Short mmCIF file of C-alpha atoms in Angstrom, two decimals:
data_model
loop_
_atom_site.label_atom_id
_atom_site.label_comp_id
_atom_site.label_asym_id
_atom_site.label_seq_id
_atom_site.Cartn_x
_atom_site.Cartn_y
_atom_site.Cartn_z
CA UNK A 1 150.24 -234.83 146.59
CA UNK A 2 149.75 -231.29 144.94
CA UNK A 3 149.34 -228.15 146.59
CA UNK A 4 147.34 -225.21 145.21
CA UNK A 5 148.03 -221.47 145.15
CA UNK A 6 146.12 -220.80 148.18
CA UNK A 7 148.34 -223.28 150.16
CA UNK A 8 151.47 -221.75 148.76
CA UNK A 9 150.26 -218.32 149.99
CA UNK A 10 149.29 -219.76 153.39
CA UNK A 11 152.82 -221.34 153.79
CA UNK A 12 154.48 -218.02 152.93
CA UNK A 13 152.43 -216.30 155.37
CA UNK A 14 153.28 -218.84 158.13
CA UNK A 15 156.93 -218.59 157.33
CA UNK A 16 156.53 -214.76 157.18
CA UNK A 17 157.94 -214.65 153.63
CA UNK A 18 156.66 -211.92 151.39
CA UNK A 19 155.75 -213.67 148.03
CA UNK A 20 154.72 -211.74 144.88
CA UNK A 21 151.91 -213.04 142.63
CA UNK A 22 154.34 -213.85 139.95
CA UNK A 23 156.36 -215.94 142.21
CA UNK A 24 153.33 -218.36 143.27
CA UNK A 25 153.48 -220.86 140.28
CA UNK A 26 157.09 -221.35 140.63
CA UNK A 27 156.95 -222.07 144.47
CA UNK A 28 153.90 -224.32 143.86
CA UNK A 29 156.13 -226.37 141.48
CA UNK A 30 158.82 -226.48 144.07
CA UNK A 31 156.64 -227.66 146.88
CA UNK A 32 155.04 -230.18 144.77
CA UNK A 33 158.50 -231.52 143.94
CA UNK A 34 159.52 -231.53 147.59
CA UNK A 35 156.29 -233.45 148.63
CA UNK A 36 156.90 -235.97 145.76
CA UNK A 37 160.34 -236.65 147.03
CA UNK A 38 158.89 -237.14 150.60
CA UNK A 39 156.34 -239.63 149.13
CA UNK A 40 159.18 -241.49 147.60
CA UNK A 41 161.04 -241.66 150.83
CA UNK A 42 157.74 -243.08 152.46
CA UNK A 43 158.23 -246.17 150.13
CA UNK A 44 161.55 -247.03 151.70
CA UNK A 45 161.83 -249.90 154.15
CA UNK A 46 163.58 -248.62 157.17
CA UNK A 47 162.67 -251.57 159.55
CA UNK A 48 165.56 -252.48 161.67
CA UNK A 49 167.50 -249.09 160.80
CA UNK A 50 168.75 -247.59 164.00
CA UNK A 51 168.29 -243.97 164.45
CA UNK A 52 171.35 -241.94 164.35
CA UNK A 53 172.60 -238.54 165.41
CA UNK A 54 175.44 -238.37 163.05
CA UNK A 55 176.86 -240.00 159.89
CA UNK A 56 179.94 -240.88 161.88
CA UNK A 57 179.55 -243.31 164.88
CA UNK A 58 180.29 -241.35 168.07
CA UNK A 59 179.02 -241.37 171.73
CA UNK A 60 177.52 -238.15 173.04
CA UNK A 61 179.31 -236.68 176.05
CA UNK A 62 177.02 -236.68 178.96
CA UNK A 63 176.92 -234.05 181.71
CA UNK A 64 175.05 -233.79 185.00
CA UNK A 65 171.80 -232.01 184.33
CA UNK A 66 171.97 -229.15 186.89
CA UNK A 67 169.96 -226.03 187.12
CA UNK A 68 171.86 -222.83 187.65
CA UNK A 69 170.84 -219.20 187.55
CA UNK A 70 173.85 -218.04 185.49
CA UNK A 71 175.54 -216.90 188.86
CA UNK A 72 175.87 -213.25 187.89
CA UNK A 73 172.86 -211.49 186.13
CA UNK A 74 174.82 -208.25 185.54
CA UNK A 75 177.50 -210.40 183.61
CA UNK A 76 174.88 -212.43 181.60
CA UNK A 77 172.89 -209.40 180.69
CA UNK A 78 175.88 -207.08 179.80
CA UNK A 79 175.24 -207.59 176.04
CA UNK A 80 171.48 -207.77 176.07
CA UNK A 81 170.04 -205.48 173.34
CA UNK A 82 167.18 -204.78 175.87
CA UNK A 83 166.41 -205.71 179.40
CA UNK A 84 164.14 -204.96 182.27
CA UNK A 85 165.59 -205.50 185.77
CA UNK A 86 167.48 -208.80 185.66
CA UNK A 87 165.58 -210.10 182.50
CA UNK A 88 166.12 -210.17 178.80
CA UNK A 89 163.34 -208.13 176.72
CA UNK A 90 162.41 -209.89 173.56
CA UNK A 91 159.87 -209.28 170.95
CA UNK A 92 156.43 -210.88 170.98
CA UNK A 93 156.47 -213.60 168.46
CA UNK A 94 153.12 -215.46 169.23
CA UNK A 95 149.98 -213.71 168.14
#
């Protein structure tokens, strides 16, 4: 699979990365190489291979899933860069 320069610019825009015109050909080559590697990985036979969470076998510690409100809003929000009442104020990221 190969990407074109329009796709490179679109990926950069989605990633919110400023890309100059002279950088596009290099990035196109790098994306092509990444996609070629992914195509190689698709050829591997992974039937019977168990998914893993780590390269070293280990059991995950489980805890009871309990909803809490943080107990003390004032303490939780003490270092908040911006707040409104008992809530964090965050910048809008979805357009």
